[in-house]
PDB file of C-alpha atoms and ligand atoms in Angstrom:
ATOM      1  CA  UNK A   5       6.437 -41.067   0.157  1.00 51.00           C
ATOM      2  CA  UNK A   6       9.794 -39.630  -1.267  1.00 66.00           C
ATOM      3  CA  UNK A   7       8.160 -36.352  -2.585  1.00 90.00           C
ATOM      4  CA  UNK A   8       7.426 -33.379  -0.880  1.00 97.00           C
ATOM      5  CA  UNK A   9       4.024 -33.182   0.913  1.00 98.00           C
ATOM      6  CA  UNK A  10       1.901 -30.193   1.978  1.00 98.00           C
ATOM      7  CA  UNK A  11      -1.312 -29.611   3.866  1.00 98.00           C
ATOM      8  CA  UNK A  12      -3.397 -27.009   3.309  1.00 99.00           C
ATOM      9  CA  UNK A  13      -6.555 -26.121   4.833  1.00 98.00           C
ATOM     10  CA  UNK A  14      -9.337 -24.338   3.429  1.00 98.00           C
ATOM     11  CA  UNK A  15      -8.481 -25.455   0.083  1.00 98.00           C
ATOM     12  CA  UNK A  16     -12.120 -25.743  -1.473  1.00 98.00           C
ATOM     13  CA  UNK A  17     -12.143 -22.394  -3.334  1.00 98.00           C
ATOM     14  CA  UNK A  18     -10.055 -19.019  -3.105  1.00 98.00           C
ATOM     15  CA  UNK A  19      -6.545 -18.557  -2.385  1.00 98.00           C
ATOM     16  CA  UNK A  20      -6.279 -22.298  -0.959  1.00 98.00           C
ATOM     17  CA  UNK A  21      -7.295 -24.057  -4.025  1.00 98.00           C
ATOM     18  CA  UNK A  22      -5.185 -21.989  -6.144  1.00 98.00           C
ATOM     19  CA  UNK A  23      -2.232 -22.797  -3.997  1.00 98.00           C
ATOM     20  CA  UNK A  24      -3.140 -26.388  -4.311  1.00 98.00           C
ATOM     21  CA  UNK A  25      -3.347 -26.416  -8.211  1.00 98.00           C
ATOM     22  CA  UNK A  26       0.223 -24.419  -8.237  1.00 98.00           C
ATOM     23  CA  UNK A  27       1.742 -27.102  -5.929  1.00 98.00           C
ATOM     24  CA  UNK A  28       0.351 -29.940  -7.617  1.00 98.00           C
ATOM     25  CA  UNK A  29       1.554 -28.538 -11.090  1.00 98.00           C
ATOM     26  CA  UNK A  30       5.144 -28.626  -9.371  1.00 98.00           C
ATOM     27  CA  UNK A  31       4.657 -32.430  -8.570  1.00 98.00           C
ATOM     28  CA  UNK A  32       4.271 -31.831  -4.792  1.00 98.00           C
ATOM     29  CA  UNK A  33       1.756 -33.762  -3.125  1.00 98.00           C
ATOM     30  CA  UNK A  34      -0.923 -31.942  -1.565  1.00 98.00           C
ATOM     31  CA  UNK A  35      -3.746 -32.957   1.216  1.00 98.00           C
ATOM     32  CA  UNK A  36      -6.377 -30.385   0.421  1.00 98.00           C
ATOM     33  CA  UNK A  37      -8.903 -29.721   3.545  1.00 98.00           C
ATOM     34  CA  UNK A  38     -12.287 -27.996   3.544  1.00 98.00           C
ATOM     35  CA  UNK A  39     -15.790 -28.851   4.434  1.00 98.00           C
ATOM     36  CA  UNK A  40     -17.212 -28.578   0.794  1.00 97.00           C
ATOM     37  CA  UNK A  41     -16.712 -32.124  -1.020  1.00 97.00           C
ATOM     38  CA  UNK A  42     -17.722 -31.279  -4.342  1.00 97.00           C
ATOM     39  CA  UNK A  43     -14.934 -28.899  -4.633  1.00 97.00           C
ATOM     40  CA  UNK A  44     -12.378 -30.511  -3.520  1.00 98.00           C
ATOM     41  CA  UNK A  45     -13.456 -33.808  -5.794  1.00 97.00           C
ATOM     42  CA  UNK A  46     -13.240 -31.648  -8.558  1.00 97.00           C
ATOM     43  CA  UNK A  47      -9.520 -30.517  -7.552  1.00 97.00           C
ATOM     44  CA  UNK A  48      -8.748 -34.125  -7.251  1.00 97.00           C
ATOM     45  CA  UNK A  49     -10.262 -34.915 -10.367  1.00 98.00           C
ATOM     46  CA  UNK A  50      -7.501 -32.356 -11.797  1.00 98.00           C
ATOM     47  CA  UNK A  51      -4.605 -33.672 -10.169  1.00 98.00           C
ATOM     48  CA  UNK A  52      -5.520 -37.758  -9.142  1.00 97.00           C
ATOM     49  CA  UNK A  53      -2.254 -39.062  -8.303  1.00 97.00           C
ATOM     50  CA  UNK A  54      -1.151 -35.955  -6.124  1.00 98.00           C
ATOM     51  CA  UNK A  55      -4.028 -34.344  -4.583  1.00 98.00           C
ATOM     52  CA  UNK A  56      -5.650 -35.657  -1.518  1.00 98.00           C
ATOM     53  CA  UNK A  57      -8.924 -34.648  -0.596  1.00 98.00           C
ATOM     54  CA  UNK A  58      -9.978 -34.615   3.209  1.00 98.00           C
ATOM     55  CA  UNK A  59     -13.409 -33.472   3.911  1.00 98.00           C
ATOM     56  CA  UNK A  60     -13.642 -32.038   7.624  1.00 98.00           C
ATOM     57  CA  UNK A  61     -14.390 -28.845   9.581  1.00 98.00           C
ATOM     58  CA  UNK A  62     -11.143 -27.676  11.247  1.00 98.00           C
ATOM     59  CA  UNK A  63     -12.947 -26.529  14.486  1.00 98.00           C
ATOM     60  CA  UNK A  64     -14.349 -30.037  15.281  1.00 98.00           C
ATOM     61  CA  UNK A  65     -12.128 -31.714  18.323  1.00 96.00           C
ATOM     62  CA  UNK A  66     -12.006 -34.670  15.997  1.00 97.00           C
ATOM     63  CA  UNK A  67     -10.195 -32.758  13.229  1.00 98.00           C
ATOM     64  CA  UNK A  68      -6.471 -33.862  14.336  1.00 98.00           C
ATOM     65  CA  UNK A  69      -7.284 -37.362  14.748  1.00 98.00           C
ATOM     66  CA  UNK A  70      -8.735 -37.466  11.330  1.00 98.00           C
ATOM     67  CA  UNK A  71      -5.715 -36.079   9.963  1.00 98.00           C
ATOM     68  CA  UNK A  72      -3.484 -38.609  11.539  1.00 98.00           C
ATOM     69  CA  UNK A  73      -5.911 -41.294  10.208  1.00 98.00           C
ATOM     70  CA  UNK A  74      -5.394 -39.961   6.605  1.00 98.00           C
ATOM     71  CA  UNK A  75      -1.604 -39.527   7.272  1.00 98.00           C
ATOM     72  CA  UNK A  76      -1.040 -43.014   8.509  1.00 98.00           C
ATOM     73  CA  UNK A  77      -3.308 -44.595   5.676  1.00 98.00           C
ATOM     74  CA  UNK A  78      -1.449 -42.823   2.953  1.00 97.00           C
ATOM     75  CA  UNK A  79       1.852 -43.130   4.532  1.00 97.00           C
ATOM     76  CA  UNK A  80       2.348 -39.396   4.463  1.00 98.00           C
ATOM     77  CA  UNK A  81       4.524 -37.298   6.559  1.00 98.00           C
ATOM     78  CA  UNK A  82       4.319 -33.244   6.396  1.00 98.00           C
ATOM     79  CA  UNK A  83       6.813 -30.973   4.772  1.00 98.00           C
ATOM     80  CA  UNK A  84       4.713 -28.118   4.715  1.00 98.00           C
ATOM     81  CA  UNK A  85       1.540 -27.143   6.388  1.00 98.00           C
ATOM     82  CA  UNK A  86      -0.521 -23.652   5.264  1.00 99.00           C
ATOM     83  CA  UNK A  87      -3.081 -22.626   8.036  1.00 98.00           C
ATOM     84  CA  UNK A  88      -5.412 -20.733   5.366  1.00 98.00           C
ATOM     85  CA  UNK A  89      -8.997 -21.633   6.294  1.00 98.00           C
ATOM     86  CA  UNK A  90     -10.174 -18.461   7.397  1.00 98.00           C
ATOM     87  CA  UNK A  91     -13.588 -17.117   8.389  1.00 97.00           C
ATOM     88  CA  UNK A  92     -14.624 -13.317   8.098  1.00 97.00           C
ATOM     89  CA  UNK A  93     -17.495 -11.778  10.341  1.00 96.00           C
ATOM     90  CA  UNK A  94     -18.068  -8.609   8.723  1.00 95.00           C
ATOM     91  CA  UNK A  95     -20.334  -6.942  11.724  1.00 96.00           C
ATOM     92  CA  UNK A  96     -19.800  -3.581  13.890  1.00 97.00           C
ATOM     93  CA  UNK A  97     -18.086  -4.086  17.040  1.00 98.00           C
ATOM     94  CA  UNK A  98     -21.035  -3.033  19.263  1.00 98.00           C
ATOM     95  CA  UNK A  99     -23.103  -5.736  17.316  1.00 98.00           C
ATOM     96  CA  UNK A 100     -20.607  -8.610  17.736  1.00 98.00           C
ATOM     97  CA  UNK A 101     -22.200 -11.315  19.809  1.00 98.00           C
ATOM     98  CA  UNK A 102     -20.139 -13.846  22.066  1.00 98.00           C
ATOM     99  CA  UNK A 103     -21.235 -16.612  19.419  1.00 98.00           C
ATOM    100  CA  UNK A 104     -19.576 -14.190  16.839  1.00 98.00           C
ATOM    101  CA  UNK A 105     -16.326 -13.891  18.860  1.00 98.00           C
ATOM    102  CA  UNK A 106     -15.968 -17.572  19.591  1.00 98.00           C
ATOM    103  CA  UNK A 107     -16.452 -18.254  15.936  1.00 98.00           C
ATOM    104  CA  UNK A 108     -14.129 -15.877  15.014  1.00 98.00           C
ATOM    105  CA  UNK A 109     -11.305 -16.924  17.034  1.00 98.00           C
ATOM    106  CA  UNK A 110     -12.005 -20.747  16.830  1.00 98.00           C
ATOM    107  CA  UNK A 111     -11.490 -20.986  12.929  1.00 98.00           C
ATOM    108  CA  UNK A 112      -8.630 -18.368  12.564  1.00 98.00           C
ATOM    109  CA  UNK A 113      -6.662 -19.102  15.683  1.00 98.00           C
ATOM    110  CA  UNK A 114      -7.587 -21.986  18.012  1.00 98.00           C
ATOM    111  CA  UNK A 115      -8.098 -24.592  15.156  1.00 98.00           C
ATOM    112  CA  UNK A 116      -4.575 -23.756  13.758  1.00 98.00           C
ATOM    113  CA  UNK A 117      -3.168 -23.925  17.344  1.00 98.00           C
ATOM    114  CA  UNK A 118      -4.692 -27.367  17.952  1.00 98.00           C
ATOM    115  CA  UNK A 119      -3.854 -29.074  14.655  1.00 98.00           C
ATOM    116  CA  UNK A 120      -0.139 -27.662  14.859  1.00 98.00           C
ATOM    117  CA  UNK A 121      -0.027 -29.076  18.448  1.00 98.00           C
ATOM    118  CA  UNK A 122      -1.263 -32.546  17.720  1.00 98.00           C
ATOM    119  CA  UNK A 123       0.091 -32.958  14.219  1.00 98.00           C
ATOM    120  CA  UNK A 124       3.937 -32.052  15.317  1.00 98.00           C
ATOM    121  CA  UNK A 125       5.004 -35.626  15.494  1.00 98.00           C
ATOM    122  CA  UNK A 126       4.410 -36.083  11.524  1.00 98.00           C
ATOM    123  CA  UNK A 127       6.402 -33.150  10.685  1.00 98.00           C
ATOM    124  CA  UNK A 128       9.805 -33.629   8.866  1.00 98.00           C
ATOM    125  CA  UNK A 129      12.911 -32.074   9.762  1.00 97.00           C
ATOM    126  CA  UNK A 130      13.508 -28.740   8.023  1.00 97.00           C
ATOM    127  CA  UNK A 131       9.709 -28.394   7.431  1.00 98.00           C
ATOM    128  CA  UNK A 132       7.718 -24.965   7.126  1.00 98.00           C
ATOM    129  CA  UNK A 133       4.430 -23.818   8.609  1.00 98.00           C
ATOM    130  CA  UNK A 134       2.754 -20.978   6.971  1.00 99.00           C
ATOM    131  CA  UNK A 135      -0.165 -18.761   8.847  1.00 98.00           C
ATOM    132  CA  UNK A 136      -2.182 -16.846   6.184  1.00 98.00           C
ATOM    133  CA  UNK A 137      -3.210 -13.869   8.114  1.00 98.00           C
ATOM    134  CA  UNK A 138      -4.313 -10.542   6.829  1.00 97.00           C
ATOM    135  CA  UNK A 139      -3.096  -7.033   6.754  1.00 97.00           C
ATOM    136  CA  UNK A 140      -5.929  -6.265   8.892  1.00 96.00           C
ATOM    137  CA  UNK A 141      -4.266  -8.101  11.598  1.00 97.00           C
ATOM    138  CA  UNK A 142      -0.786  -6.319  10.810  1.00 97.00           C
ATOM    139  CA  UNK A 143       0.291  -3.916  13.576  1.00 95.00           C
ATOM    140  CA  UNK A 144      -0.161  -0.168  12.497  1.00 94.00           C
ATOM    141  CA  UNK A 145      -2.087  -0.840   9.036  1.00 95.00           C
ATOM    142  CA  UNK A 146      -5.018   1.105   8.276  1.00 94.00           C
ATOM    143  CA  UNK A 147      -8.248  -0.781  10.141  1.00 95.00           C
ATOM    144  CA  UNK A 148     -12.001  -0.774   8.679  1.00 93.00           C
ATOM    145  CA  UNK A 149     -15.289  -0.749  10.769  1.00 95.00           C
ATOM    146  CA  UNK A 150     -16.837  -4.042  11.011  1.00 95.00           C
ATOM    147  CA  UNK A 151     -13.555  -6.327  11.162  1.00 96.00           C
ATOM    148  CA  UNK A 152     -12.800  -5.965  14.453  1.00 98.00           C
ATOM    149  CA  UNK A 153     -12.882  -9.323  15.419  1.00 98.00           C
ATOM    150  CA  UNK A 154     -11.644 -10.813  12.124  1.00 97.00           C
ATOM    151  CA  UNK A 155      -8.602  -8.585  12.288  1.00 98.00           C
ATOM    152  CA  UNK A 156      -8.078  -9.217  16.156  1.00 98.00           C
ATOM    153  CA  UNK A 157      -8.112 -13.111  15.324  1.00 98.00           C
ATOM    154  CA  UNK A 158      -5.341 -12.383  12.192  1.00 98.00           C
ATOM    155  CA  UNK A 159      -3.355 -10.255  14.696  1.00 98.00           C
ATOM    156  CA  UNK A 160      -3.198 -13.126  17.225  1.00 98.00           C
ATOM    157  CA  UNK A 161      -2.576 -15.925  14.387  1.00 98.00           C
ATOM    158  CA  UNK A 162       0.438 -13.668  13.635  1.00 98.00           C
ATOM    159  CA  UNK A 163       1.922 -13.398  17.101  1.00 98.00           C
ATOM    160  CA  UNK A 164       1.337 -17.120  17.355  1.00 98.00           C
ATOM    161  CA  UNK A 165       3.624 -18.179  14.252  1.00 98.00           C
ATOM    162  CA  UNK A 166       6.499 -15.767  15.932  1.00 98.00           C
ATOM    163  CA  UNK A 167       6.028 -17.866  19.054  1.00 98.00           C
ATOM    164  CA  UNK A 168       5.851 -21.453  17.320  1.00 98.00           C
ATOM    165  CA  UNK A 169       9.007 -20.479  15.538  1.00 98.00           C
ATOM    166  CA  UNK A 170      10.714 -20.577  18.626  1.00 98.00           C
ATOM    167  CA  UNK A 171       8.819 -23.262  20.486  1.00 98.00           C
ATOM    168  CA  UNK A 172       9.188 -25.782  17.283  1.00 98.00           C
ATOM    169  CA  UNK A 173      12.691 -24.789  16.998  1.00 98.00           C
ATOM    170  CA  UNK A 174      13.943 -27.989  18.497  1.00 97.00           C
ATOM    171  CA  UNK A 175      11.988 -29.988  15.879  1.00 98.00           C
ATOM    172  CA  UNK A 176      13.606 -28.035  13.130  1.00 98.00           C
ATOM    173  CA  UNK A 177      10.392 -26.855  12.065  1.00 98.00           C
ATOM    174  CA  UNK A 178      10.161 -23.132  10.903  1.00 98.00           C
ATOM    175  CA  UNK A 179       6.917 -20.959  10.958  1.00 98.00           C
ATOM    176  CA  UNK A 180       6.050 -17.638   9.209  1.00 98.00           C
ATOM    177  CA  UNK A 181       3.011 -15.624   8.806  1.00 98.00           C
ATOM    178  CA  UNK A 182       1.826 -13.818   5.606  1.00 98.00           C
ATOM    179  CA  UNK A 183      -0.256 -11.050   6.182  1.00 98.00           C
ATOM    180  CA  UNK A 184      -2.115 -10.544   2.872  1.00 97.00           C
ATOM    181  CA  UNK A 185      -3.508  -7.580   1.253  1.00 96.00           C
ATOM    182  CA  UNK A 186      -6.685  -7.534  -1.065  1.00 95.00           C
ATOM    183  CA  UNK A 187      -7.104 -10.624  -3.320  1.00 96.00           C
ATOM    184  CA  UNK A 188     -10.172 -11.377  -5.479  1.00 96.00           C
ATOM    185  CA  UNK A 189     -12.310 -14.200  -3.753  1.00 96.00           C
ATOM    186  CA  UNK A 190     -15.450 -14.453  -2.246  1.00 94.00           C
ATOM    187  CA  UNK A 191     -13.969 -13.321   1.160  1.00 94.00           C
ATOM    188  CA  UNK A 192     -13.138 -10.227   0.022  1.00 94.00           C
ATOM    189  CA  UNK A 193     -16.388  -9.513  -1.632  1.00 92.00           C
ATOM    190  CA  UNK A 194     -18.138 -10.214   1.523  1.00 85.00           C
ATOM    191  CA  UNK A 195     -15.675  -7.736   3.539  1.00 83.00           C
ATOM    192  CA  UNK A 196     -15.448  -4.764   0.879  1.00 87.00           C
ATOM    193  CA  UNK A 197     -18.438  -5.401  -1.897  1.00 90.00           C
ATOM    194  CA  UNK A 198     -17.327  -4.116  -5.100  1.00 92.00           C
ATOM    195  CA  UNK A 199     -13.797  -3.596  -4.400  1.00 91.00           C
ATOM    196  CA  UNK A 200     -11.284  -4.681  -7.245  1.00 93.00           C
ATOM    197  CA  UNK A 201      -8.220  -6.380  -6.059  1.00 94.00           C
ATOM    198  CA  UNK A 202      -4.906  -5.980  -7.338  1.00 94.00           C
ATOM    199  CA  UNK A 203      -4.352  -9.608  -7.356  1.00 96.00           C
ATOM    200  CA  UNK A 204      -6.178 -12.751  -8.248  1.00 97.00           C
ATOM    201  CA  UNK A 205      -6.587 -15.867  -6.263  1.00 98.00           C
ATOM    202  CA  UNK A 206      -4.313 -17.775  -8.690  1.00 98.00           C
ATOM    203  CA  UNK A 207      -1.489 -15.073  -8.558  1.00 98.00           C
ATOM    204  CA  UNK A 208      -1.487 -15.238  -4.723  1.00 98.00           C
ATOM    205  CA  UNK A 209      -1.612 -18.960  -4.850  1.00 98.00           C
ATOM    206  CA  UNK A 210       1.398 -19.034  -6.874  1.00 98.00           C
ATOM    207  CA  UNK A 211       3.117 -16.750  -4.233  1.00 98.00           C
ATOM    208  CA  UNK A 212       2.146 -18.930  -1.170  1.00 98.00           C
ATOM    209  CA  UNK A 213       3.250 -22.064  -3.057  1.00 98.00           C
ATOM    210  CA  UNK A 214       6.369 -20.746  -3.763  1.00 98.00           C
ATOM    211  CA  UNK A 215       6.747 -19.585  -0.252  1.00 98.00           C
ATOM    212  CA  UNK A 216       5.781 -22.690   1.984  1.00 98.00           C
ATOM    213  CA  UNK A 217       8.482 -24.594  -0.411  1.00 98.00           C
ATOM    214  CA  UNK A 218      11.444 -21.778  -0.050  1.00 98.00           C
ATOM    215  CA  UNK A 219      10.345 -19.229   2.139  1.00 98.00           C
ATOM    216  CA  UNK A 220      11.907 -20.613   5.487  1.00 98.00           C
ATOM    217  CA  UNK A 221      15.304 -20.543   3.916  1.00 98.00           C
ATOM    218  CA  UNK A 222      15.302 -16.942   4.124  1.00 98.00           C
ATOM    219  CA  UNK A 223      12.739 -16.216   7.166  1.00 98.00           C
ATOM    220  CA  UNK A 224      11.641 -17.870  10.406  1.00 98.00           C
ATOM    221  CA  UNK A 225       9.449 -16.360  12.773  1.00 98.00           C
ATOM    222  CA  UNK A 226       8.468 -13.370  10.609  1.00 98.00           C
ATOM    223  CA  UNK A 227       5.490 -11.601  10.188  1.00 98.00           C
ATOM    224  CA  UNK A 228       5.351 -10.275   6.501  1.00 98.00           C
ATOM    225  CA  UNK A 229       2.956  -7.795   4.770  1.00 97.00           C
ATOM    226  CA  UNK A 230       2.274  -9.250   1.437  1.00 97.00           C
ATOM    227  CA  UNK A 231       0.802  -5.998  -0.285  1.00 94.00           C
ATOM    228  CA  UNK A 232       1.148  -3.346  -2.770  1.00 86.00           C
ATOM    229  CA  UNK A 233      -0.643  -0.830  -0.863  1.00 74.00           C
ATOM    230  CA  UNK A 234       0.903   1.313   2.139  1.00 52.00           C
ATOM    231  CA  UNK A 235       0.224  -0.164   5.360  1.00 49.00           C
ATOM    232  CA  UNK A 236      -0.107   3.152   7.112  1.00 44.00           C
TER     233      UNK A 236
HETATM  234  N1  NAP B  30      -9.180 -12.484  -0.111  1.00 63.20           N
HETATM  235  C1  NAP B  30      -8.571 -11.590   0.631  1.00 63.20           C
HETATM  236  O1  NAP B  30      -8.266 -10.266   0.154  1.00 63.20           O
HETATM  237  C2  NAP B  30      -7.853 -11.792   1.861  1.00 63.20           C
HETATM  238  C3  NAP B  30      -7.051 -10.762   2.702  1.00 63.20           C
HETATM  239  C4  NAP B  30      -6.284 -11.302   3.392  1.00 63.20           C
HETATM  240  C5  NAP B  30      -6.262 -12.229   3.905  1.00 63.20           C
HETATM  241  N2  NAP B  30      -7.100 -13.352   3.394  1.00 63.20           N
HETATM  242  C6  NAP B  30      -6.922 -14.882   4.304  1.00 63.20           C
HETATM  243  O2  NAP B  30      -6.749 -15.545   3.161  1.00 63.20           O
HETATM  244  C7  NAP B  30      -7.318 -17.030   3.536  1.00 63.20           C
HETATM  245  C8  NAP B  30      -8.060 -17.640   2.543  1.00 63.20           C
HETATM  246  O3  NAP B  30      -9.030 -16.570   2.109  1.00 63.20           O
HETATM  247  P1  NAP B  30      -9.686 -16.429   0.971  1.00 63.20           P
HETATM  248  O4  NAP B  30      -9.916 -15.040   0.117  1.00 63.20           O
HETATM  249  O5  NAP B  30      -9.305 -17.621  -0.186  1.00 63.20           O
HETATM  250  O6  NAP B  30     -11.374 -16.994   1.479  1.00 63.20           O
HETATM  251  P2  NAP B  30     -12.410 -17.893   0.742  1.00 63.20           P
HETATM  252  O7  NAP B  30     -12.376 -17.683  -0.885  1.00 63.20           O
HETATM  253  O8  NAP B  30     -13.657 -17.523   1.505  1.00 63.20           O
HETATM  254  O9  NAP B  30     -12.085 -19.367   1.110  1.00 63.20           O
HETATM  255  C9  NAP B  30     -12.105 -19.770   2.398  1.00 63.20           C
HETATM  256  C10 NAP B  30     -11.562 -21.260   2.536  1.00 63.20           C
HETATM  257  O10 NAP B  30     -11.672 -21.676   4.072  1.00 63.20           O
HETATM  258  C11 NAP B  30     -12.588 -22.819   4.147  1.00 63.20           C
HETATM  259  N3  NAP B  30     -13.146 -22.978   5.383  1.00 63.20           N
HETATM  260  C12 NAP B  30     -13.532 -21.887   5.997  1.00 63.20           C
HETATM  261  N4  NAP B  30     -13.987 -22.606   7.393  1.00 63.20           N
HETATM  262  C13 NAP B  30     -13.587 -23.576   7.642  1.00 63.20           C
HETATM  263  C14 NAP B  30     -13.520 -24.698   8.766  1.00 63.20           C
HETATM  264  N5  NAP B  30     -14.244 -24.653   9.623  1.00 63.20           N
HETATM  265  N6  NAP B  30     -13.108 -25.916   8.207  1.00 63.20           N
HETATM  266  C15 NAP B  30     -12.289 -26.186   7.002  1.00 63.20           C
HETATM  267  N7  NAP B  30     -12.219 -25.366   6.041  1.00 63.20           N
HETATM  268  C16 NAP B  30     -13.090 -23.877   6.227  1.00 63.20           C
HETATM  269  C17 NAP B  30     -13.294 -22.776   2.975  1.00 63.20           C
HETATM  270  O11 NAP B  30     -14.005 -23.821   2.822  1.00 63.20           O
HETATM  271  P3  NAP B  30     -15.162 -24.627   3.143  1.00 63.20           P
HETATM  272  O12 NAP B  30     -16.253 -23.393   2.954  1.00 63.20           O
HETATM  273  O13 NAP B  30     -15.828 -25.618   1.921  1.00 63.20           O
HETATM  274  O14 NAP B  30     -15.098 -25.435   4.357  1.00 63.20           O
HETATM  275  C18 NAP B  30     -12.558 -22.225   1.655  1.00 63.20           C
HETATM  276  O15 NAP B  30     -12.009 -23.319   1.018  1.00 63.20           O
HETATM  277  C19 NAP B  30      -8.155 -16.570   4.831  1.00 63.20           C
HETATM  278  O16 NAP B  30      -7.632 -17.185   5.877  1.00 63.20           O
HETATM  279  C20 NAP B  30      -8.357 -15.276   4.728  1.00 63.20           C
HETATM  280  O17 NAP B  30      -8.724 -14.960   6.004  1.00 63.20           O
HETATM  281  C21 NAP B  30      -7.664 -13.232   2.251  1.00 63.20           C
END
């Protein structure tokens, strides 16, 4: 396939779904990954020629081989990979169980690490990995009770993305981390019930879509705050 192809995890709703729609509207092919078949099918009906739905749980050990099979079957390579799927466990630190910590780290850090490692052979030269982190995981930002495991996992994701820019330089793959501020989605409602965010998922989807296509011409190995708030 000669047109660009971007993989987005967590594309069934929120920022991931809006990023997928934006990229397809720009005639970019997208593999949209999530666990919810119904939502992905709805997306595919909007862009039947450009959107490839792939129903899977990124934490399963079979995830990378399932994506590999999908790429081979559809003769796709990778120009961009957006590690967007995220889990947010909102629980006070003293109440967090080992299982909570494992689930939090597994979705937000280990799955992106495994997928990047196992899919590197499919990346084209000059491709771009974008890790969707959070202002909660940005050093020196305001911190909130209940978000320790989430923020720690996102901080680790950002540091991993700095390291990947170095590790994957020989493959000519760039990697950056976007630390998002509040965006109106189900996840935000769960973390901060009733909070009115300054940005919609659609607005952030446009930003992330443009960034995966062009951001690596300006940045590599960077951890970038994406917020109109003051990260104090
Ligand atoms: N909204 C905000 O204010 C905000 C702020 C900072 C950072 N972020 C980050 O932005 C990203 C997107 O967040 P959002 O607000 O759009 O969240 P959202 O609406 O809750 O969407 C999360 C997405 O992740 C997918 N997902 C979760 N676990 C998965 C798994 N194990 N395997 C595959 N897919 C999985 C969900 O799909 P299924 O349930 O269908 O699998 C869904 O598509 C997250 O990484 C989040 O941490 C959001």
